[in-house]
XYZ file of C-alpha atoms in Angstrom:
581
model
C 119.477 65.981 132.579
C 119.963 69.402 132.970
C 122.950 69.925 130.925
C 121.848 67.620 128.525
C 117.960 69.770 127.730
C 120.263 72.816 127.614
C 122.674 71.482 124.704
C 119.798 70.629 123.013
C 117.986 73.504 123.266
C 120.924 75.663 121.862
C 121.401 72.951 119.091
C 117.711 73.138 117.591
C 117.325 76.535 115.521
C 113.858 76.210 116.502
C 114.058 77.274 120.260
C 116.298 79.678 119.945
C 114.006 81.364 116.464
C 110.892 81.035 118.544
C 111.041 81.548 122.167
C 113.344 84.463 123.593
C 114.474 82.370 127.085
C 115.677 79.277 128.425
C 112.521 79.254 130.606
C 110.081 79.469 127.587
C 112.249 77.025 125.576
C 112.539 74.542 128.468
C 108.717 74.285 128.563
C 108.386 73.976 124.485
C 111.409 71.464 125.001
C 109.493 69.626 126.994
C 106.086 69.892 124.397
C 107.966 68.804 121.353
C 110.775 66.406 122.982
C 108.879 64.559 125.626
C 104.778 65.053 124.921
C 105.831 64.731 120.862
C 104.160 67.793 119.866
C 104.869 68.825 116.705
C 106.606 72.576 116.240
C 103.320 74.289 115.417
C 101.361 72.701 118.333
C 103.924 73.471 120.497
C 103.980 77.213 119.589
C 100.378 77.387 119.848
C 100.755 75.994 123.536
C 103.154 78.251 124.920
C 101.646 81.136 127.150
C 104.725 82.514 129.039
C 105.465 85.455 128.947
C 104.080 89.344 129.832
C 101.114 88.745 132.172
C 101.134 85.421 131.918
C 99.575 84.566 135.429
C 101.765 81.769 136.246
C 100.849 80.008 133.590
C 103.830 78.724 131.024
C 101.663 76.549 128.846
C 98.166 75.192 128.677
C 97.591 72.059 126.558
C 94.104 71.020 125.559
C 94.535 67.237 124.312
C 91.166 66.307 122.236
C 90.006 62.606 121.104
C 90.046 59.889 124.265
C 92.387 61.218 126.382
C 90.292 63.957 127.201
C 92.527 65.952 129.328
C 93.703 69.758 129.915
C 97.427 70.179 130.732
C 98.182 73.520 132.479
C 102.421 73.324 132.931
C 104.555 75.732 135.142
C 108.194 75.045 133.905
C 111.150 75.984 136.351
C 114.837 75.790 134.467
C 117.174 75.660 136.734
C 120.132 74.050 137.180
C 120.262 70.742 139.584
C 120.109 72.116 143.188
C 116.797 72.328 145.694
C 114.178 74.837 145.159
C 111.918 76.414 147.905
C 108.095 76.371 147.739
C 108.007 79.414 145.402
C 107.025 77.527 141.916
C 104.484 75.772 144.232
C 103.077 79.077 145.239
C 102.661 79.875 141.648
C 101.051 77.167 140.743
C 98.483 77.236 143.277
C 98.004 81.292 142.710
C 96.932 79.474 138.674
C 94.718 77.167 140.015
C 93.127 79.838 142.692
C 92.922 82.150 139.566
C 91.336 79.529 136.891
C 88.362 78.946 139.366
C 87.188 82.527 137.854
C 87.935 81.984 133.879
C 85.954 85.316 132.509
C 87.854 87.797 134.790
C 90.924 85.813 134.061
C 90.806 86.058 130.581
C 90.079 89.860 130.890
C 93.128 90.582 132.917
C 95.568 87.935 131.321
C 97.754 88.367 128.004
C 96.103 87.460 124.675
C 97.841 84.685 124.080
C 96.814 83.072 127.377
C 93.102 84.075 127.059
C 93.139 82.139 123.640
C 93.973 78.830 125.275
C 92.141 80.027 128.654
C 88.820 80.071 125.885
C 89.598 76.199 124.385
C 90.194 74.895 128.324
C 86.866 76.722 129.012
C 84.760 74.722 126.356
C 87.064 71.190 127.807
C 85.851 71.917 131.212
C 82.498 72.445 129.936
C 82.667 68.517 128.357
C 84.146 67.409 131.702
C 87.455 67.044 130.594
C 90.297 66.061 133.244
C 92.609 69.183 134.621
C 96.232 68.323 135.511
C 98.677 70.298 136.577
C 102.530 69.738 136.349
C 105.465 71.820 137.549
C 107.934 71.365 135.362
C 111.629 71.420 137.073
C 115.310 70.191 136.542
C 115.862 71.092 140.380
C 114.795 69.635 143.131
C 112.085 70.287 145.941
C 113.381 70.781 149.014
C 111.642 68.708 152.527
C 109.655 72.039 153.404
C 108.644 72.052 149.660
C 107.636 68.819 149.268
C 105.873 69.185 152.468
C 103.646 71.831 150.651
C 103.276 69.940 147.202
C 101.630 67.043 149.124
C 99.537 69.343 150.570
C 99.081 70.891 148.117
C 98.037 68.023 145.852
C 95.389 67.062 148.218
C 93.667 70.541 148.464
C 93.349 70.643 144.696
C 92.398 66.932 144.295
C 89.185 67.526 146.555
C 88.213 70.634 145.743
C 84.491 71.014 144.290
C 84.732 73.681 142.221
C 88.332 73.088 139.804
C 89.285 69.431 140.877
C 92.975 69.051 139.279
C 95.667 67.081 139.826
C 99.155 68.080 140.652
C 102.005 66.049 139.335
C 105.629 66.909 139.928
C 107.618 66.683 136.618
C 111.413 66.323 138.157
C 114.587 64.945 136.176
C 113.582 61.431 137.581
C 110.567 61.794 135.973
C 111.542 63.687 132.615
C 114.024 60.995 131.890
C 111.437 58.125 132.334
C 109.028 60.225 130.186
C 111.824 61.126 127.679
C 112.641 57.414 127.495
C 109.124 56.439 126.543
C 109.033 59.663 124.234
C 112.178 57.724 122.220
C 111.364 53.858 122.747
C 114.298 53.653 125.051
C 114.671 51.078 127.416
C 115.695 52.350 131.476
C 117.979 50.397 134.078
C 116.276 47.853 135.771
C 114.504 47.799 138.688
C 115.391 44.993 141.444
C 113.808 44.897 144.824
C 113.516 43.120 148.110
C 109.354 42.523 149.065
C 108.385 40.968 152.715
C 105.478 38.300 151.911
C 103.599 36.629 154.460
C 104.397 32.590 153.916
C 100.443 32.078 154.210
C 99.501 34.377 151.924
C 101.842 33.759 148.771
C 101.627 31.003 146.441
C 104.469 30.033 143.693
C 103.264 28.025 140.837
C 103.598 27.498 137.175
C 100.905 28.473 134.057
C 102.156 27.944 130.752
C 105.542 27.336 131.391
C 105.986 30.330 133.343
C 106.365 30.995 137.255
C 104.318 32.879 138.766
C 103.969 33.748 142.213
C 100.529 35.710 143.674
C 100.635 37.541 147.380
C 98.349 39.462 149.372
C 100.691 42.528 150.616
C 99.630 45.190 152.661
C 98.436 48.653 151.437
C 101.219 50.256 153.248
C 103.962 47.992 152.267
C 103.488 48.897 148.828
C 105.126 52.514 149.418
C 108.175 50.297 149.820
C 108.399 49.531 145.955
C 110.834 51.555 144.030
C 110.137 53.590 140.682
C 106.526 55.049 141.566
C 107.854 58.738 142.236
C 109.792 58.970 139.331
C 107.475 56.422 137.191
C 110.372 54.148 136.688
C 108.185 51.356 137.981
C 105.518 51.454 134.913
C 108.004 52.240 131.856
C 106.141 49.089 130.445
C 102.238 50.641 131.150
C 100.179 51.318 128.870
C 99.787 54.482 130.296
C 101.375 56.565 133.195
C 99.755 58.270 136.307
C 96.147 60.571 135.523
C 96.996 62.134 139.287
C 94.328 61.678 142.424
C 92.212 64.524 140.608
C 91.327 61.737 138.149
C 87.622 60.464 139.012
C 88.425 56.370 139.192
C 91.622 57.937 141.310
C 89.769 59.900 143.486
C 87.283 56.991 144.349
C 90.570 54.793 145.124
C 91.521 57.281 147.466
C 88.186 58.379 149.364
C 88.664 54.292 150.133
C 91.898 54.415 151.679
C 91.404 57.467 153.762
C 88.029 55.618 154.897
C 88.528 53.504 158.092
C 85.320 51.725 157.753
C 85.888 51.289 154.100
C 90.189 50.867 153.714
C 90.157 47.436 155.556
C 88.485 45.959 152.402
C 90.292 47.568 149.753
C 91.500 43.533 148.523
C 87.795 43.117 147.501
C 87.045 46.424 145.658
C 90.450 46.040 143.848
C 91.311 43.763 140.710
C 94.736 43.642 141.978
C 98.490 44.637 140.639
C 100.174 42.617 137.791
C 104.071 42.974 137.564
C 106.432 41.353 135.053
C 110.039 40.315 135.998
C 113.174 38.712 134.398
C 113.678 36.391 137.538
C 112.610 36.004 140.850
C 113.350 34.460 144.246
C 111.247 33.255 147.157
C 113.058 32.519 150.295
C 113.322 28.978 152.292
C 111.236 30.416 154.825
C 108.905 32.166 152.143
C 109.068 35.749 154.389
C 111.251 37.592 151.538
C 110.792 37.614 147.474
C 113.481 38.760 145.370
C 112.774 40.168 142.118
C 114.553 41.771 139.006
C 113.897 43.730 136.395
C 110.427 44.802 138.033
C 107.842 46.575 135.901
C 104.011 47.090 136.918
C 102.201 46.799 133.710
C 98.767 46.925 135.229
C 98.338 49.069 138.317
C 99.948 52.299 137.485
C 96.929 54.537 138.813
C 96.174 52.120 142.132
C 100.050 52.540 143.174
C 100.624 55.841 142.365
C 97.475 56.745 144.474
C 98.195 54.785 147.227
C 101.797 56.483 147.020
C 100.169 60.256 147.140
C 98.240 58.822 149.680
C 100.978 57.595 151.690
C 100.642 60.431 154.534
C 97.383 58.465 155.632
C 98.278 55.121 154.684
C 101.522 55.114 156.483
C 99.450 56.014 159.689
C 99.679 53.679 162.381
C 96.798 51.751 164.147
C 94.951 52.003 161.034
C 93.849 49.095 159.299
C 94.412 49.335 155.684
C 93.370 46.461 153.701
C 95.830 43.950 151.303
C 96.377 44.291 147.806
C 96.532 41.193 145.427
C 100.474 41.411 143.732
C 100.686 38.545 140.547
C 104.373 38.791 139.543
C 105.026 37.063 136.405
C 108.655 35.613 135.464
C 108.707 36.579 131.647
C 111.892 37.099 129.682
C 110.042 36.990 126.483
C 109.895 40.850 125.519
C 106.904 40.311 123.303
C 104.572 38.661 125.708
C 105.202 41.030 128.013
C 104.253 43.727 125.908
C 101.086 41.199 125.122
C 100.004 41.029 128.876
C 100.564 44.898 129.525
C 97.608 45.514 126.464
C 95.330 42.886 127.750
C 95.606 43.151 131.115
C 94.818 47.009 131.332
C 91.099 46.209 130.936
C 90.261 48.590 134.037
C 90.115 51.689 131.774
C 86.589 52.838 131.446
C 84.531 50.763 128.635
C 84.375 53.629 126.005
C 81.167 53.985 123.482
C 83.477 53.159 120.440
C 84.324 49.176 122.553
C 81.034 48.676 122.949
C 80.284 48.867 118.962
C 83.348 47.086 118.473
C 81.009 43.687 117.817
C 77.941 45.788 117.186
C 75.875 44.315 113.838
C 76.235 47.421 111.985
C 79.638 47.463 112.224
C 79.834 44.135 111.545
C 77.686 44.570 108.082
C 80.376 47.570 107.154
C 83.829 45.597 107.782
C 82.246 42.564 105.563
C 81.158 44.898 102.914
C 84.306 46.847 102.493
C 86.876 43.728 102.549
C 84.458 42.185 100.136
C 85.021 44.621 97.666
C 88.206 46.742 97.999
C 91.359 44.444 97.698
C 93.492 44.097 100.254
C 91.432 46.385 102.398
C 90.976 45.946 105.961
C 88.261 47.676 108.751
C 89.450 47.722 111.880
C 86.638 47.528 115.045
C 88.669 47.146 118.115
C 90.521 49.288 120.200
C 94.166 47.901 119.927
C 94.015 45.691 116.852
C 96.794 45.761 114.192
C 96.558 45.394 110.436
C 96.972 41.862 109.140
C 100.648 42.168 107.238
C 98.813 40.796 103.906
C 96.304 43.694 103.502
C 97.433 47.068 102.058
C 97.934 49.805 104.432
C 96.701 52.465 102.176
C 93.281 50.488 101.848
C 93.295 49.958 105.873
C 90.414 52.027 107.506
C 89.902 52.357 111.096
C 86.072 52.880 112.471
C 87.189 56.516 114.255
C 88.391 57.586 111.247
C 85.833 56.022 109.283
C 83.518 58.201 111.747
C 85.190 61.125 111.874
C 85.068 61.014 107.859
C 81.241 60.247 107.073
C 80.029 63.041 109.998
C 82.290 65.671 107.825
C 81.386 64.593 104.507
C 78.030 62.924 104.756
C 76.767 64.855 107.361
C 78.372 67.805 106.614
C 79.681 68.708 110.355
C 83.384 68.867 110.782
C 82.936 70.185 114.094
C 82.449 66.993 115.718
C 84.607 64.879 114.500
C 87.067 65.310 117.307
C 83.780 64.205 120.087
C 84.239 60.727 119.610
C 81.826 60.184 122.406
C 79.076 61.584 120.533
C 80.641 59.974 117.069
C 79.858 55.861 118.894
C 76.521 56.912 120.910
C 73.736 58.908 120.082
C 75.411 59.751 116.370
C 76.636 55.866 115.746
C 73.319 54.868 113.861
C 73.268 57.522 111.468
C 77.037 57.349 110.672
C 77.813 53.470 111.078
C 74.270 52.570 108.468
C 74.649 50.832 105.052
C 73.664 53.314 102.418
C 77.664 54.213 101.951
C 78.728 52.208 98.990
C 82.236 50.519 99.761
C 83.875 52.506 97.202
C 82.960 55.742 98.990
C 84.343 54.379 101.612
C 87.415 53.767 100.288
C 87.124 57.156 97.868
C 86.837 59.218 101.605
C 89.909 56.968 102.725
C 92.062 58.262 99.752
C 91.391 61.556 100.152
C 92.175 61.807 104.348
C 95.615 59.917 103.048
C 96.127 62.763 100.447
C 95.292 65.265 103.031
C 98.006 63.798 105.714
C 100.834 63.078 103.089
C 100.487 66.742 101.942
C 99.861 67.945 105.433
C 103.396 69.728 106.142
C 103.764 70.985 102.929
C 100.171 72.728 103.481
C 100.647 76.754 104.349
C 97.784 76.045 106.536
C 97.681 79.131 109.134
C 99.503 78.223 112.337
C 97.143 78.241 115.096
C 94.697 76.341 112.923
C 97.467 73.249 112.077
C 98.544 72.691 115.483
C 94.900 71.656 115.753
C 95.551 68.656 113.003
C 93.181 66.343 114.877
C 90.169 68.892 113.645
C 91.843 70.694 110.832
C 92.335 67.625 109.066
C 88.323 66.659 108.879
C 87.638 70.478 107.918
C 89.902 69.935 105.004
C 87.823 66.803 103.969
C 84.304 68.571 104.489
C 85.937 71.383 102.450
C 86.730 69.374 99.289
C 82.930 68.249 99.726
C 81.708 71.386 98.970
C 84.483 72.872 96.204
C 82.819 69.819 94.626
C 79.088 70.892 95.459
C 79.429 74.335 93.998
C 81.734 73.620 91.038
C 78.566 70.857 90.323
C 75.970 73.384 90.948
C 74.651 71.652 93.646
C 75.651 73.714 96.495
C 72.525 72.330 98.991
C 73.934 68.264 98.342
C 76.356 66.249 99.121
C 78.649 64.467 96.332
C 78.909 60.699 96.404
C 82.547 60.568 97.211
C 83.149 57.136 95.158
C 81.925 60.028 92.721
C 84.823 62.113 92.927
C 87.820 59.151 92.961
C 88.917 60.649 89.582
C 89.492 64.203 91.144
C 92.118 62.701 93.313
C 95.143 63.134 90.919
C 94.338 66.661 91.518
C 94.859 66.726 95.306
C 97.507 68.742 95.037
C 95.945 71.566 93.731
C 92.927 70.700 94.963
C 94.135 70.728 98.650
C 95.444 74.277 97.637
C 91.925 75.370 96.946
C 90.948 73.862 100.171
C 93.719 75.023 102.443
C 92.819 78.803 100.990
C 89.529 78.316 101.829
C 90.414 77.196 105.484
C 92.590 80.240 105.853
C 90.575 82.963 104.365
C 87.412 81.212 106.887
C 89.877 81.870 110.214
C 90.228 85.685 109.365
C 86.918 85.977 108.931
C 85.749 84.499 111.896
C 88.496 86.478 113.713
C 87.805 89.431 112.096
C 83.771 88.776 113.675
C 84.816 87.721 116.937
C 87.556 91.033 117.216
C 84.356 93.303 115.856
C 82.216 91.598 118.985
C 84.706 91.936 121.501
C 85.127 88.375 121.919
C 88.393 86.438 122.896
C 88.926 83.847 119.691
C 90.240 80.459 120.035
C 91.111 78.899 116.575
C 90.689 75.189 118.496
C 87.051 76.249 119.873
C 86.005 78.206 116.008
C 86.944 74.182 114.585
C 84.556 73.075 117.113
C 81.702 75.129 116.068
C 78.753 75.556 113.645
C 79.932 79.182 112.497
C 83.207 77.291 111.192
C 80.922 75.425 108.540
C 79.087 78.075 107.753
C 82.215 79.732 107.324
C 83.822 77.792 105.237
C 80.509 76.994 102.944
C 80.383 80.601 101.884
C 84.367 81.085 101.204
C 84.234 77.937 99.454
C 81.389 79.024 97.116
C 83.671 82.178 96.465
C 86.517 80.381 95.648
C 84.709 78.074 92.854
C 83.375 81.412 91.188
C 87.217 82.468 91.025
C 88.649 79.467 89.752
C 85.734 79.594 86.830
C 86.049 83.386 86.287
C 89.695 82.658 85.377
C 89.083 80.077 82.647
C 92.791 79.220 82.459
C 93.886 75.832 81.108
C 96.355 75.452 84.085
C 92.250 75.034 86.283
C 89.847 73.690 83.762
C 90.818 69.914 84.047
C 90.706 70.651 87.988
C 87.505 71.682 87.537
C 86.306 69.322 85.343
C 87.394 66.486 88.006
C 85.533 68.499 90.820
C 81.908 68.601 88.484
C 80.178 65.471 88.720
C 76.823 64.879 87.309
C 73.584 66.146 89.693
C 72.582 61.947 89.984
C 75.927 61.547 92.313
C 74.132 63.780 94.915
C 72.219 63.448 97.461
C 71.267 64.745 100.715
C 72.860 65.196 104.105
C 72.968 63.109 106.750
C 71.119 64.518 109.621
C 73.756 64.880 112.520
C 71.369 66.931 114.904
């Protein structure tokens, strides 16, 4: 693995244009290759470097996932590594427990992203650490990590987790990263005759066993995550809440014995497997947990107290599935990973409002599609460009509507106390498609935008700023500066989004430097992903946007007057904002 990051690190221009070491590059190799950030959001993440306080990248990740990343990156070449990255990491987590005299003592680079993990923590977002290494730990070393691990897991005050990025684990994570599929895993599992049953549902075999808590450390793949290449989702760490409450069970005596009845069980897929004559010893290939990820790799970091003897741990319910169908499998992994927590937008997914909208855009658009669920996919007879999906549809009304881009990225807030004011039937069905069009225009001209940096590797935000921008180059070129267009209103300005989104983009821009230019003046550490989050952006972008209308008229040209004759609608196609307080 090693050699193979390093050839591609001197291959790619942009490591070697943009970071001046292998230990910078590893990390933004890691960003781009394996976490599929794109160049500028990997830039934007990198805080290595001059004072850097242990600290080689911090990654704020926005929408559902909810989650700050905070990576220590160690390139070195495939031999064992003392405790010393460990050290470091825990001297950044000792040191993030005090974020203002952090930021004052830290590079400016790293009090930027120290200022956008500030405002996550504040919205309860998870913290996870991950040391980054192509070496490996040595015994004393891993001695400490565990340790480690624990210490920051239960801590009151920063609860992280602490995950151990290895090659093992960089190759199964690179592997998902590309689609690729890993060796398979075959085991050996002891099974207690009267407590495992083989049978047959739907044509398929299927056998269901009560194992012990502490045989499960016995399965191969959870270290290295080989074991869940076909989860939905990998390990959150013990610092995870759900995590933590699996764990403050196992460590419980009075509580572990009854883990089997607190638990919904794991669910594994396999291309074959055996039970013995005697039904003590199954036999399984090609094993792959596609619903248990977080329970196993719990009771794995756990493993210091579950493996304790004279302890009475509790059972866990195993349901291995033969499946050679690739297809199903992938089916079963979606449906069966209904442990997640029930998120605001699920519980709208059938809601009557939402309902009302899907009928009345399908109705009208053709070959349009709303989607409501978490999950579903786009019929193959309706047309993609018409296809609108209720976050989006969300995120779009509460920046154009309402008139707030800054929370389109709380989606929590977007399907709770916001949903009735955004998901209501006054917006006609060509609006809806009218806002559609122009967040496609914005994303198919999105790389070709000269957006400043720091603000587009915040795309998730930037994007919905754009929209609410348009909004308003539309207000003011109308003379209607205190409304909102009807954007079914402005459908014939679209085969101007080219220059249009020029207008906008300029307007974004000149908004950052004035907002830095403020917070520099107040001696205030700025955070471009925090300023997108904020009231001051709109206001911000209101005023340059105004500006730039009295420009473009000013001029007169005949290379701006049909783009401004698109963007001036009559005063009827306005109304009033949407009140998002």
């Amino acid at each position: 693995m090693y050699e193979q990051i390093l050839k591609e690190m001197q291959a790619d221009s942009f490591y070697k244009d943009n970071f001046p070491n292998d230990g910078q590059r590893f990390v933004a190799w890691y960003l781009h290759r394996v976490l599929l950030m794109d160049v500028h959001q990997t830039k934007a993440a990198i805080t290595d470097g001059a004072n850097d306080k242990q600290i080689d990248a911090i990654v704020v990740e926005d929408g559902e996932e909810r989650l700050i990343r905070i990576i220590q990156g160690k390139f070195v070449k495939p031999e064992p590594i003392d405790a010393e990255p460990l050290r470091e990491v825990l001297s950044a987590w000792t040191r993030l427990k005090d974020l203002p005299r952090l930021q004052l003592e830290c590079s400016g680079k790293l009090a930027e992203r120290l200022e956008a993990m500030r405002v996550g923590l504040q919205d309860e977002y998870d913290v996870q650490f991950e040391l980054l290494t192509t070496g490996q730990l040595s015994p004393a070393a891993v001695t400490d990590f565990n340790a480690f691990k624990t210490e920051m897991a239960e801590d009151t005050e920063l609860s992280a987790g602490l995950t151990l990025v290895d090659t093992a684990l960089l190759e199964t994570r690179l592997s998902e990263a590309e689609q690729r599929d890993l060796p398979e895993l075959s085991c050996e599992i002891e099974v207690d005759p009267d407590r495992c049953l083989v049978c047959n549902e739907g044509n398929i075999r299927v056998v269901l066993a009560l194992l012990p808590v502490e045989r499960c450390l016995k399965l191969p793949g959870i270290a290295d995550g080989k074991l869940f290449r076909r989860n939905v989702r990998q390990s959150l760490g013990i610092g995870n809440k759900v995590n933590k409450a699996l764990r403050a069970t196992l460590v419980n005596p009075e509580r572990a014995p009854y883990f089997f009845f607190f638990h919904n069980g794991i669910t594994a897929l396999c291309k074959s497997f055996n039970l013995s004559a005697d039904k003590k010893l199954l036999k399984v290939r090609a094993l792959s947990v596609v619903n248990g990820c977080q329970s196993l790799s719990t009771i794995y970091a756990t493993s210091g107290k579950v493996a304790q003897n004279g302890q009475a741990h509790g059972s866990v319910l195993f349901r291995f599935y033969e499946i050679s169908q690739y297809d199903l499998g992938e089916a079963i992994s979606i449906n069966t990973n209904s442990q997640t927590a029930v998120k605001p937008r699920d519980l709208r997914s059938n809601d009557r409002f939402m309902r009302e909208i899907k009928k009345r855009y399908e109705a009208v658009v053709p070959g349009a599609y709303f989607i409501t669920k978490r999950g579903e996919e786009r019929p193959a007879d309706r047309d993609a460009a018409n296809c609108v999906d209720s976050p989006d549809y969300a995120k779009m009304v509460i920046s154009w509507q309402c008139q707030r881009p800054n929370l389109a990225t709380n989606e929590t807030r977007l399907f709770d106390e916001l949903y009735k004011t955004l998901f209501h039937s006054e917006l006609d069905p060509q609006s809806i498609l009218a806002l559609r069009m122009w967040l496609g225009e914005i994303d198919k001209q999105w790389a070709q935008l000269d957006i400043n940096e720091a603000v587009k590797a915040v795309k998730g935000a930037a994007r919905f700023h754009m929209m609410f921008i348009i909004s308003q180059l539309v207000a003011h070129a109308s003379n209607q500066s205190d409304k909102v267009p009807l954007p079914s209103a402005t459908m014939g300005a679209i085969k101007y989004s080219g220059m249009i989104l020029a207008q906008a983009k300029q307007c974004l821009n000149q908004s950052l430097l004035q907002a830095v230019a403020q917070s520099t003046a107040a001696g205030k550490v700025f955070s471009p992903q925090n300023w997108l989050k904020s009231r001051g952006a709109v206001s911000d972008e209101q005023l340059v946007a105004g500006t730039i209308v009295n420009v473009l008229r000013s001029l007169n040209t005949p290379e701006f007057a049909p783009i401004m004759a698109s963007i001036s609608i009559p005063a009827d196609k306005f109304s009033f904002r949407w009140s998002a307080e």
